[in-house]
Amino acid sequence: MEKKELINGGKVKSVFTTDNEDQVIIEFRDDMTAGDGERKEVMNNKGAYNAVISTKIFRVLEENGVETQLIDLPQPNVMLAKKLEMIPIEVIVRNIATGSLVRKYPIADGTKLEPPIVQMDFKADEYHDPMLNDSIIKALGIATQEEIDILTEKALKINEVLTEFFADAGIILVDFKVEFGKDKDGNILLGDEISPDGCRLWDSETLDMLDKELFRKGKDNEVMDAYVEVYNRIIPDDEKVI
Ligand code: 5GP
């Protein structure tokens, strides 16, 4: 397996082609960004922690019937994955109101959301990821109604599985963002990553934040300890590679 051409240099990951044209190599870098990439710092081993956490989560989801792009984790910060044509939608699921929801709408921080909110944002930094609705998605030609329904159903299934998975580790899954893509046969698979970069995770007892929100709030010296805490709680000792 060899890295060939860089096809997507994202804010925190680099995607390369490889010998097999149906596969890609995703390198998780040590960069941490906030504010559409306006602030960027390098955090030691952050790429590896996110790749291992994301791989564990993708395996748990696969065991529960959610297909993902994951094939293997040949190195702690390098994922071998099925090549997908990514759909430019950030599907966000919220179990507790916080973040941009409470900034934009009259709802109190910490309100339980039952049923959870499923929100779709346009993945486009230059437009600051604006919120979409079904008509806008169809007008932009991003997805069909059938695909929107599949994304919603898969996001809610992921929420169900991961809420329980994190609860077993003493963590509340407050909200998260997922991205999907189509494989060569047109199947919609979960892609990208699920890690503390794109989830709000709170300690069940103390409600301490265990995710990138610490970095967004300028607590740069606390954020990696939180990622390591999540890693230690969800990765069994015999699967630890960092
Ligand atoms: P909010 O809209 O409240 O800022 O974020 C809701 C959830 O989606 C949070 O868990 C946040 O981490 C995630 N999220 C939303 N947009 C992005 C994004 O552009 N990048 C990442 N990594 N996560 C995002």
mmCIF file of C-alpha atoms and ligand atoms in Angstrom:
data_model
loop_
_atom_site.group_PDB
_atom_site.id
_atom_site.type_symbol
_atom_site.label_atom_id
_atom_site.label_comp_id
_atom_site.label_asym_id
_atom_site.label_seq_id
_atom_site.Cartn_x
_atom_site.Cartn_y
_atom_site.Cartn_z
ATOM 1 C CA MET A 1 0.000 0.000 0.000
ATOM 2 C CA GLU A 2 1.589 3.181 -1.165
ATOM 3 C CA LYS A 3 0.601 6.850 -0.979
ATOM 4 C CA LYS A 4 0.400 8.222 -4.510
ATOM 5 C CA GLU A 5 -1.225 11.502 -5.414
ATOM 6 C CA LEU A 6 -2.669 13.986 -2.895
ATOM 7 C CA ILE A 7 -6.313 14.422 -3.932
ATOM 8 C CA ASN A 8 -7.661 16.385 -0.968
ATOM 9 C CA GLY A 9 -5.601 18.440 1.460
ATOM 10 C CA GLY A 10 -8.234 19.198 4.089
ATOM 11 C CA LYS A 11 -7.830 21.281 7.254
ATOM 12 C CA VAL A 12 -6.755 18.311 9.400
ATOM 13 C CA LYS A 13 -6.545 15.319 7.035
ATOM 14 C CA SER A 14 -4.823 14.582 3.726
ATOM 15 C CA VAL A 15 -6.353 12.110 1.282
ATOM 16 C CA PHE A 16 -4.118 10.234 -1.170
ATOM 17 C CA THR A 17 -4.752 7.833 -4.026
ATOM 18 C CA THR A 18 -3.142 4.407 -3.766
ATOM 19 C CA ASP A 19 -2.407 1.400 -6.031
ATOM 20 C CA ASN A 20 -6.056 0.323 -5.864
ATOM 21 C CA GLU A 21 -8.259 2.876 -7.628
ATOM 22 C CA ASP A 22 -11.258 2.053 -5.395
ATOM 23 C CA GLN A 23 -9.333 2.919 -2.219
ATOM 24 C CA VAL A 24 -7.776 5.987 -0.603
ATOM 25 C CA ILE A 25 -5.236 6.575 2.152
ATOM 26 C CA ILE A 26 -6.377 9.129 4.727
ATOM 27 C CA GLU A 27 -3.607 10.669 6.810
ATOM 28 C CA PHE A 28 -4.760 12.295 10.035
ATOM 29 C CA ARG A 29 -2.418 15.227 10.688
ATOM 30 C CA ASP A 30 -1.645 16.838 14.057
ATOM 31 C CA ASP A 31 -3.362 20.115 13.116
ATOM 32 C CA MET A 32 -6.246 21.503 15.119
ATOM 33 C CA THR A 33 -8.336 24.303 13.649
ATOM 34 C CA ALA A 34 -11.252 26.508 14.651
ATOM 35 C CA GLY A 35 -13.358 29.227 13.037
ATOM 36 C CA ASP A 36 -13.408 27.811 9.468
ATOM 37 C CA GLY A 37 -9.649 27.254 9.712
ATOM 38 C CA GLU A 38 -8.846 30.822 10.826
ATOM 39 C CA ARG A 39 -7.022 29.570 13.932
ATOM 40 C CA LYS A 40 -4.645 26.625 13.642
ATOM 41 C CA GLU A 41 -2.283 24.940 16.110
ATOM 42 C CA VAL A 42 -0.287 21.707 15.989
ATOM 43 C CA MET A 43 -1.042 19.254 18.818
ATOM 44 C CA ASN A 44 1.349 16.386 19.442
ATOM 45 C CA ASN A 45 -0.123 13.011 18.324
ATOM 46 C CA LYS A 46 -3.591 14.497 17.771
ATOM 47 C CA GLY A 47 -3.855 12.838 14.353
ATOM 48 C CA ALA A 48 -3.169 9.387 15.769
ATOM 49 C CA TYR A 49 -5.634 9.797 18.652
ATOM 50 C CA ASN A 50 -8.376 10.883 16.253
ATOM 51 C CA ALA A 51 -7.645 8.116 13.744
ATOM 52 C CA VAL A 52 -7.688 5.388 16.407
ATOM 53 C CA ILE A 53 -10.837 6.783 18.062
ATOM 54 C CA SER A 54 -12.582 7.121 14.697
ATOM 55 C CA THR A 55 -11.565 3.609 13.634
ATOM 56 C CA LYS A 56 -12.941 2.144 16.865
ATOM 57 C CA ILE A 57 -16.217 4.025 16.399
ATOM 58 C CA PHE A 58 -16.529 2.999 12.730
ATOM 59 C CA ARG A 59 -15.980 -0.659 13.747
ATOM 60 C CA VAL A 60 -18.692 -0.406 16.411
ATOM 61 C CA LEU A 61 -21.045 1.113 13.825
ATOM 62 C CA GLU A 62 -20.228 -1.629 11.281
ATOM 63 C CA GLU A 63 -21.065 -4.243 13.958
ATOM 64 C CA ASN A 64 -24.424 -2.495 14.274
ATOM 65 C CA GLY A 65 -25.208 -2.480 10.562
ATOM 66 C CA VAL A 66 -23.949 0.993 9.578
ATOM 67 C CA GLU A 67 -21.663 0.688 6.555
ATOM 68 C CA THR A 68 -18.561 2.907 6.643
ATOM 69 C CA GLN A 69 -15.642 3.634 4.347
ATOM 70 C CA LEU A 70 -13.140 2.089 6.804
ATOM 71 C CA ILE A 71 -10.988 -0.791 5.572
ATOM 72 C CA ASP A 72 -8.017 -0.803 7.950
ATOM 73 C CA LEU A 73 -5.738 1.276 10.179
ATOM 74 C CA PRO A 74 -2.228 0.281 8.983
ATOM 75 C CA GLN A 75 -0.564 2.982 11.127
ATOM 76 C CA PRO A 76 -2.010 4.845 14.147
ATOM 77 C CA ASN A 77 -2.578 8.012 12.076
ATOM 78 C CA VAL A 78 -3.226 6.422 8.662
ATOM 79 C CA MET A 79 -6.538 4.946 7.567
ATOM 80 C CA LEU A 80 -7.059 2.806 4.470
ATOM 81 C CA ALA A 81 -10.573 3.487 3.213
ATOM 82 C CA LYS A 82 -12.987 2.884 0.367
ATOM 83 C CA LYS A 83 -12.920 5.775 -2.076
ATOM 84 C CA LEU A 84 -16.137 7.775 -1.840
ATOM 85 C CA GLU A 85 -17.546 10.704 -3.733
ATOM 86 C CA MET A 86 -18.302 12.864 -0.710
ATOM 87 C CA ILE A 87 -21.684 14.600 -0.381
ATOM 88 C CA PRO A 88 -21.009 18.239 0.745
ATOM 89 C CA ILE A 89 -23.428 18.068 3.675
ATOM 90 C CA GLU A 90 -22.515 18.081 7.367
ATOM 91 C CA VAL A 91 -25.252 16.056 9.022
ATOM 92 C CA ILE A 92 -25.505 17.199 12.640
ATOM 93 C CA VAL A 93 -27.461 15.356 15.323
ATOM 94 C CA ARG A 94 -28.236 17.099 18.611
ATOM 95 C CA ASN A 95 -29.379 15.409 21.824
ATOM 96 C CA ILE A 96 -28.846 18.460 24.041
ATOM 97 C CA ALA A 97 -29.202 22.085 22.968
ATOM 98 C CA THR A 98 -25.928 24.007 23.025
ATOM 99 C CA GLY A 99 -23.456 25.697 20.644
ATOM 100 C CA SER A 100 -24.816 27.376 17.534
ATOM 101 C CA LEU A 101 -28.368 26.194 18.276
ATOM 102 C CA VAL A 102 -28.640 28.294 21.450
ATOM 103 C CA ARG A 103 -26.842 31.214 19.810
ATOM 104 C CA LYS A 104 -29.355 31.327 16.944
ATOM 105 C CA TYR A 105 -32.653 30.225 18.517
ATOM 106 C CA PRO A 106 -34.546 30.933 21.763
ATOM 107 C CA ILE A 107 -33.790 27.650 23.518
ATOM 108 C CA ALA A 108 -31.935 27.293 26.817
ATOM 109 C CA ASP A 109 -28.438 25.773 26.872
ATOM 110 C CA GLY A 110 -28.669 22.210 28.192
ATOM 111 C CA THR A 111 -32.283 21.550 27.112
ATOM 112 C CA LYS A 112 -32.784 17.840 26.327
ATOM 113 C CA LEU A 113 -33.929 17.368 22.749
ATOM 114 C CA GLU A 114 -36.413 14.524 22.470
ATOM 115 C CA PRO A 115 -36.596 13.519 19.674
ATOM 116 C CA PRO A 116 -33.078 14.593 18.678
ATOM 117 C CA ILE A 117 -32.616 17.355 16.101
ATOM 118 C CA VAL A 118 -31.168 16.369 12.726
ATOM 119 C CA GLN A 119 -29.701 19.387 10.961
ATOM 120 C CA MET A 120 -27.918 19.624 7.618
ATOM 121 C CA ASP A 121 -25.271 22.274 6.934
ATOM 122 C CA PHE A 122 -23.649 23.023 3.583
ATOM 123 C CA LYS A 123 -19.976 22.012 3.823
ATOM 124 C CA ALA A 124 -18.432 25.147 2.340
ATOM 125 C CA ASP A 125 -16.017 27.247 4.432
ATOM 126 C CA GLU A 126 -16.320 30.179 1.990
ATOM 127 C CA TYR A 127 -20.040 30.421 2.894
ATOM 128 C CA HIS A 128 -19.420 29.544 6.609
ATOM 129 C CA ASP A 129 -21.328 26.229 6.381
ATOM 130 C CA PRO A 130 -24.895 27.659 6.212
ATOM 131 C CA MET A 131 -27.826 25.548 7.343
ATOM 132 C CA LEU A 132 -29.733 23.809 4.533
ATOM 133 C CA ASN A 133 -33.277 22.557 4.174
ATOM 134 C CA ASP A 134 -34.689 19.942 1.800
ATOM 135 C CA SER A 135 -35.674 22.490 -0.864
ATOM 136 C CA ILE A 136 -32.278 24.208 -0.784
ATOM 137 C CA ILE A 137 -30.464 20.861 -1.004
ATOM 138 C CA LYS A 138 -32.533 19.911 -4.048
ATOM 139 C CA ALA A 139 -32.210 23.372 -5.658
ATOM 140 C CA LEU A 140 -28.412 23.190 -5.299
ATOM 141 C CA GLY A 141 -28.473 19.666 -6.766
ATOM 142 C CA ILE A 142 -26.586 18.276 -3.759
ATOM 143 C CA ALA A 143 -28.916 15.338 -3.052
ATOM 144 C CA THR A 144 -32.320 13.917 -3.973
ATOM 145 C CA GLN A 145 -35.204 13.571 -1.506
ATOM 146 C CA GLU A 146 -34.511 9.838 -1.315
ATOM 147 C CA GLU A 147 -30.867 10.527 -0.442
ATOM 148 C CA ILE A 148 -31.852 13.149 2.161
ATOM 149 C CA ASP A 149 -34.097 10.519 3.776
ATOM 150 C CA ILE A 150 -31.240 7.963 3.773
ATOM 151 C CA LEU A 151 -28.861 10.501 5.393
ATOM 152 C CA THR A 152 -31.444 11.290 8.093
ATOM 153 C CA GLU A 153 -32.139 7.630 8.820
ATOM 154 C CA LYS A 154 -28.424 6.737 8.982
ATOM 155 C CA ALA A 155 -27.589 9.735 11.203
ATOM 156 C CA LEU A 156 -30.319 8.749 13.685
ATOM 157 C CA LYS A 157 -29.116 5.133 13.713
ATOM 158 C CA ILE A 158 -25.540 6.330 14.377
ATOM 159 C CA ASN A 159 -26.879 8.482 17.219
ATOM 160 C CA GLU A 160 -28.705 5.525 18.768
ATOM 161 C CA VAL A 161 -25.641 3.246 18.628
ATOM 162 C CA LEU A 162 -23.114 5.847 19.786
ATOM 163 C CA THR A 163 -25.248 7.286 22.595
ATOM 164 C CA GLU A 164 -25.169 3.840 24.204
ATOM 165 C CA PHE A 165 -21.504 3.210 23.322
ATOM 166 C CA PHE A 166 -20.367 6.462 24.937
ATOM 167 C CA ALA A 167 -22.711 6.043 27.919
ATOM 168 C CA ASP A 168 -20.903 2.770 28.704
ATOM 169 C CA ALA A 169 -17.692 4.840 28.870
ATOM 170 C CA GLY A 170 -19.242 7.437 31.199
ATOM 171 C CA ILE A 171 -19.660 9.985 28.415
ATOM 172 C CA ILE A 172 -22.751 11.905 27.247
ATOM 173 C CA LEU A 173 -22.986 12.280 23.463
ATOM 174 C CA VAL A 174 -24.326 15.845 23.322
ATOM 175 C CA ASP A 175 -24.143 16.364 19.551
ATOM 176 C CA PHE A 176 -21.994 15.391 16.569
ATOM 177 C CA LYS A 177 -21.359 15.929 12.888
ATOM 178 C CA VAL A 178 -21.065 13.192 10.269
ATOM 179 C CA GLU A 179 -20.385 13.175 6.546
ATOM 180 C CA PHE A 180 -21.385 10.637 3.930
ATOM 181 C CA GLY A 181 -20.286 9.724 0.433
ATOM 182 C CA LYS A 182 -21.151 7.386 -2.420
ATOM 183 C CA ASP A 183 -19.059 4.348 -3.328
ATOM 184 C CA LYS A 184 -18.493 3.220 -6.911
ATOM 185 C CA ASP A 185 -21.843 1.393 -6.939
ATOM 186 C CA GLY A 186 -23.739 4.451 -5.673
ATOM 187 C CA ASN A 187 -24.234 3.145 -2.110
ATOM 188 C CA ILE A 188 -24.242 5.819 0.600
ATOM 189 C CA LEU A 189 -21.602 5.058 3.239
ATOM 190 C CA LEU A 190 -20.462 6.899 6.350
ATOM 191 C CA GLY A 191 -17.168 8.643 5.561
ATOM 192 C CA ASP A 192 -14.736 11.165 7.049
ATOM 193 C CA GLU A 193 -14.272 10.650 10.803
ATOM 194 C CA ILE A 194 -16.118 10.561 14.104
ATOM 195 C CA SER A 195 -13.771 11.919 16.747
ATOM 196 C CA PRO A 196 -13.640 14.602 19.473
ATOM 197 C CA ASP A 197 -13.041 17.098 16.624
ATOM 198 C CA GLY A 198 -16.650 16.836 15.464
ATOM 199 C CA CYS A 199 -18.553 15.704 18.572
ATOM 200 C CA ARG A 200 -19.502 17.342 21.849
ATOM 201 C CA LEU A 201 -18.694 14.813 24.569
ATOM 202 C CA TRP A 202 -19.357 15.540 28.240
ATOM 203 C CA ASP A 203 -18.261 13.505 31.234
ATOM 204 C CA SER A 204 -21.458 11.904 32.608
ATOM 205 C CA GLU A 205 -20.615 12.780 36.235
ATOM 206 C CA THR A 206 -18.894 16.166 36.088
ATOM 207 C CA LEU A 207 -20.242 17.383 32.700
ATOM 208 C CA ASP A 208 -16.626 18.387 31.867
ATOM 209 C CA MET A 209 -16.005 18.854 28.140
ATOM 210 C CA LEU A 210 -13.932 16.139 26.475
ATOM 211 C CA ASP A 211 -13.740 17.511 22.927
ATOM 212 C CA LYS A 212 -12.612 20.281 20.568
ATOM 213 C CA GLU A 213 -14.909 22.822 22.224
ATOM 214 C CA LEU A 214 -12.028 23.356 24.706
ATOM 215 C CA PHE A 215 -9.845 24.543 21.809
ATOM 216 C CA ARG A 216 -12.670 26.682 20.400
ATOM 217 C CA LYS A 217 -12.858 28.334 23.843
ATOM 218 C CA GLY A 218 -9.079 28.957 23.881
ATOM 219 C CA LYS A 219 -8.232 26.223 26.413
ATOM 220 C CA ASP A 220 -5.438 24.933 24.154
ATOM 221 C CA ASN A 221 -3.455 23.392 27.010
ATOM 222 C CA GLU A 222 -6.388 21.206 28.132
ATOM 223 C CA VAL A 223 -7.642 19.864 24.826
ATOM 224 C CA MET A 224 -5.210 16.976 24.256
ATOM 225 C CA ASP A 225 -5.737 15.666 27.800
ATOM 226 C CA ALA A 226 -9.445 15.460 26.934
ATOM 227 C CA TYR A 227 -8.775 13.540 23.696
ATOM 228 C CA VAL A 228 -6.484 11.117 25.585
ATOM 229 C CA GLU A 229 -9.219 10.657 28.212
ATOM 230 C CA VAL A 230 -11.738 9.696 25.510
ATOM 231 C CA TYR A 231 -9.148 7.333 23.966
ATOM 232 C CA ASN A 232 -8.429 5.674 27.323
ATOM 233 C CA ARG A 233 -12.119 5.203 28.069
ATOM 234 C CA ILE A 234 -13.228 3.745 24.721
ATOM 235 C CA ILE A 235 -10.169 1.812 23.510
ATOM 236 C CA PRO A 236 -9.647 -1.486 25.386
ATOM 237 C CA ASP A 237 -6.062 -2.054 26.613
ATOM 238 C CA ASP A 238 -5.347 -4.790 24.045
ATOM 239 C CA GLU A 239 -6.339 -2.414 21.206
ATOM 240 C CA LYS A 240 -4.195 0.511 22.395
ATOM 241 C CA VAL A 241 -1.558 1.454 19.790
ATOM 242 C CA ILE A 242 -0.396 4.888 20.973
HETATM 243 P P1 5GP B 1 -22.539 23.710 16.372
HETATM 244 O O1 5GP B 1 -23.410 23.907 15.164
HETATM 245 O O2 5GP B 1 -23.300 23.766 17.652
HETATM 246 O O3 5GP B 1 -21.327 24.586 16.347
HETATM 247 O O4 5GP B 1 -21.951 22.201 16.241
HETATM 248 C C1 5GP B 1 -22.774 21.074 16.394
HETATM 249 C C2 5GP B 1 -21.899 19.818 16.379
HETATM 250 O O5 5GP B 1 -21.398 19.578 15.071
HETATM 251 C C3 5GP B 1 -20.674 19.894 17.277
HETATM 252 O O6 5GP B 1 -20.446 18.618 17.845
HETATM 253 C C4 5GP B 1 -19.527 20.258 16.348
HETATM 254 O O7 5GP B 1 -18.320 19.679 16.787
HETATM 255 C C5 5GP B 1 -19.982 19.633 15.037
HETATM 256 N N1 5GP B 1 -19.633 20.463 13.879
HETATM 257 C C6 5GP B 1 -20.398 21.381 13.241
HETATM 258 N N2 5GP B 1 -19.731 21.931 12.210
HETATM 259 C C7 5GP B 1 -18.515 21.365 12.191
HETATM 260 C C8 5GP B 1 -17.367 21.518 11.353
HETATM 261 O O8 5GP B 1 -17.333 22.302 10.385
HETATM 262 N N3 5GP B 1 -16.279 20.756 11.664
HETATM 263 C C9 5GP B 1 -16.280 19.868 12.707
HETATM 264 N N4 5GP B 1 -15.162 19.150 12.965
HETATM 265 N N5 5GP B 1 -17.352 19.692 13.507
HETATM 266 C C10 5GP B 1 -18.448 20.426 13.260
#
